[in-house]
Short mmCIF file of C-alpha atoms in Angstrom, two decimals:
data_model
loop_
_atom_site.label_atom_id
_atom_site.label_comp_id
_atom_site.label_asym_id
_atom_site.label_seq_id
_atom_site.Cartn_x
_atom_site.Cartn_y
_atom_site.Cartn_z
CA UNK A 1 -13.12 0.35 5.53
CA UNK A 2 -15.60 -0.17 8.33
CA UNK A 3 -17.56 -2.93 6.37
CA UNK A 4 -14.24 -4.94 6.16
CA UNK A 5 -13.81 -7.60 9.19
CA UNK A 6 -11.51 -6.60 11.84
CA UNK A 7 -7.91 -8.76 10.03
CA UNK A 8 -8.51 -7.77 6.75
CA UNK A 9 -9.11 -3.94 8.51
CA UNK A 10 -6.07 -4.10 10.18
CA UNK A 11 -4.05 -5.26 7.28
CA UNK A 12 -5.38 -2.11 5.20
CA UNK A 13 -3.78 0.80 3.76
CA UNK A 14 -5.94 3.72 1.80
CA UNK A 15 -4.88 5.85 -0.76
CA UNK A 16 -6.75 8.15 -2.58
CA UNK A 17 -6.60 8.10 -6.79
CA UNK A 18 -3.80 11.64 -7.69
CA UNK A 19 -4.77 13.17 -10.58
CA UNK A 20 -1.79 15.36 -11.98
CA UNK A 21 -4.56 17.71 -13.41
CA UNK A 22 -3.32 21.09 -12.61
CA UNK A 23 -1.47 22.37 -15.31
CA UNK A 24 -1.45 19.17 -17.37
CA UNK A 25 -2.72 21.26 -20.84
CA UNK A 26 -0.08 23.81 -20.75
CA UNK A 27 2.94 21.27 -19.81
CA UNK A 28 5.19 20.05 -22.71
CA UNK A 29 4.75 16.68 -24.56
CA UNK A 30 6.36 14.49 -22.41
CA UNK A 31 5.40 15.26 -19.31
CA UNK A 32 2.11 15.11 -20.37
CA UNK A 33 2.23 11.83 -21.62
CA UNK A 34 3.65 10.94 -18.05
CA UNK A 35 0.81 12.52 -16.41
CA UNK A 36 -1.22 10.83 -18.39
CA UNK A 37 0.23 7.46 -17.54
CA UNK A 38 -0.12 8.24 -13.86
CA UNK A 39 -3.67 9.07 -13.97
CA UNK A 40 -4.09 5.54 -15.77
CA UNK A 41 -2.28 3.86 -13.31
CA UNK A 42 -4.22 5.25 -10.94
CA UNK A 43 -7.56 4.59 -12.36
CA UNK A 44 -6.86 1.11 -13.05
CA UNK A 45 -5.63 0.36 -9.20
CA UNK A 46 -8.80 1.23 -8.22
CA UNK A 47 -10.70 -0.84 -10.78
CA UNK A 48 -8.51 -3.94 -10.20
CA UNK A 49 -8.09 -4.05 -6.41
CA UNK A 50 -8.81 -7.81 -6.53
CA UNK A 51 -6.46 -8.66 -9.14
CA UNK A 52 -3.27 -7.25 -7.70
CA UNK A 53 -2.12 -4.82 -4.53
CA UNK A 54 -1.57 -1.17 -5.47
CA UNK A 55 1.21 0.47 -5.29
CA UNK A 56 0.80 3.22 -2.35
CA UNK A 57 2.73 6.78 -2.40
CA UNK A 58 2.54 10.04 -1.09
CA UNK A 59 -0.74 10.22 0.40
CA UNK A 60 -1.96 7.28 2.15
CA UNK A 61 -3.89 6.20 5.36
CA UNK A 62 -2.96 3.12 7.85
CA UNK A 63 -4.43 1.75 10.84
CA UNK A 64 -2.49 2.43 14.21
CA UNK A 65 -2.38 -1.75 14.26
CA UNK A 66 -0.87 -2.26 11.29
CA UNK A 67 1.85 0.90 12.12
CA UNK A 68 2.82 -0.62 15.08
CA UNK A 69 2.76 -4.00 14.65
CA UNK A 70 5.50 -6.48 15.41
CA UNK A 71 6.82 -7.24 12.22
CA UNK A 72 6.20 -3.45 10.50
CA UNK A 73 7.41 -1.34 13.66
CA UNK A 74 6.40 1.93 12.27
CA UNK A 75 7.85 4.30 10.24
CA UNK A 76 12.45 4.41 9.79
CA UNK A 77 13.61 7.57 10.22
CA UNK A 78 16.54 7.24 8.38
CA UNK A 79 14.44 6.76 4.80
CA UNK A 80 13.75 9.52 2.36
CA UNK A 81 10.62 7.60 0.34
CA UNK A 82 8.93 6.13 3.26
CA UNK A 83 5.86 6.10 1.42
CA UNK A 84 7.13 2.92 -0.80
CA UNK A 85 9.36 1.96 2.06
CA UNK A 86 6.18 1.69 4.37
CA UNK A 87 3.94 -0.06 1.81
CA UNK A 88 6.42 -2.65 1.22
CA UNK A 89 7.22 -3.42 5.14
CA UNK A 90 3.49 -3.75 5.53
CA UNK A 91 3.15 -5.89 1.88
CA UNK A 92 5.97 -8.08 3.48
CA UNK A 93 5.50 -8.13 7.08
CA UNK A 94 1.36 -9.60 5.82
CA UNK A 95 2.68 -12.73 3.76
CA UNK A 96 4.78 -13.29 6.74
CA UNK A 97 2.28 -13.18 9.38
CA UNK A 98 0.28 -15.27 6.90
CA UNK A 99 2.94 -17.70 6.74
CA UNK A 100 3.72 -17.54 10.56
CA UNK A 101 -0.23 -18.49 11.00
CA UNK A 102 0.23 -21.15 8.24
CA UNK A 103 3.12 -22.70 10.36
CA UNK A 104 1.27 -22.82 13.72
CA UNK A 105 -1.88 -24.14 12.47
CA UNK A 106 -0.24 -27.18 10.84
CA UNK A 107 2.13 -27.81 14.24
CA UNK A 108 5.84 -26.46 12.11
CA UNK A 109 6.83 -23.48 14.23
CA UNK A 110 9.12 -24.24 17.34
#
């Protein structure tokens, strides 16, 4: 993260790969398969970061700037899966800053 320039930094969220390893040989059929799936997700967010953003849940790391910036305003209270709730308000609240820059270079905002 420290090689990244300071917007692209501040727009950042990490998330390590989960890997649903622990008892994934003795579970039955199905929820193997699922774990399975899940790991393969995972993998493939990694290898395709450029493609497409990554889904981010349950263990994750943001920047203090991005948390309390204007148009994210931390974490709601009043959510149970904040984890997708806060990747989304950052997701959103970036292609509307980007917009909002958009606007002011070319003279449109009031």
């Amino acid at each position: 993260g420290l090689c990244l320039p300071k917007y692209e930094r501040a727009w950042s969220i990490w998330q390590p790969p989960i890997l649903l390893m622990r008892n994934l040989f003795s579970c039955p059929g199905p929820t193997r398969v699922s774990g399975y799936a899940t790991i393969l997700f995972d993998l493939a967010g990694l290898a395709n970061q450029r493609f497409s953003s990554h889904l981010c849940y349950s263990a994750y790391s943001i920047t203090l700037a991005l948390a309390s910036h204007s148009l994210v305003s931390g974490w709601d209270r009043d959510v149970i899966a904040e984890d997708h709730h806060m990747f989304c308000k950052c997701y959103f609240a970036s292609i509307w800053d980007q917009l909002q820059v958009t606007d002011r270079r070319v003279g449109l905002s009031d």
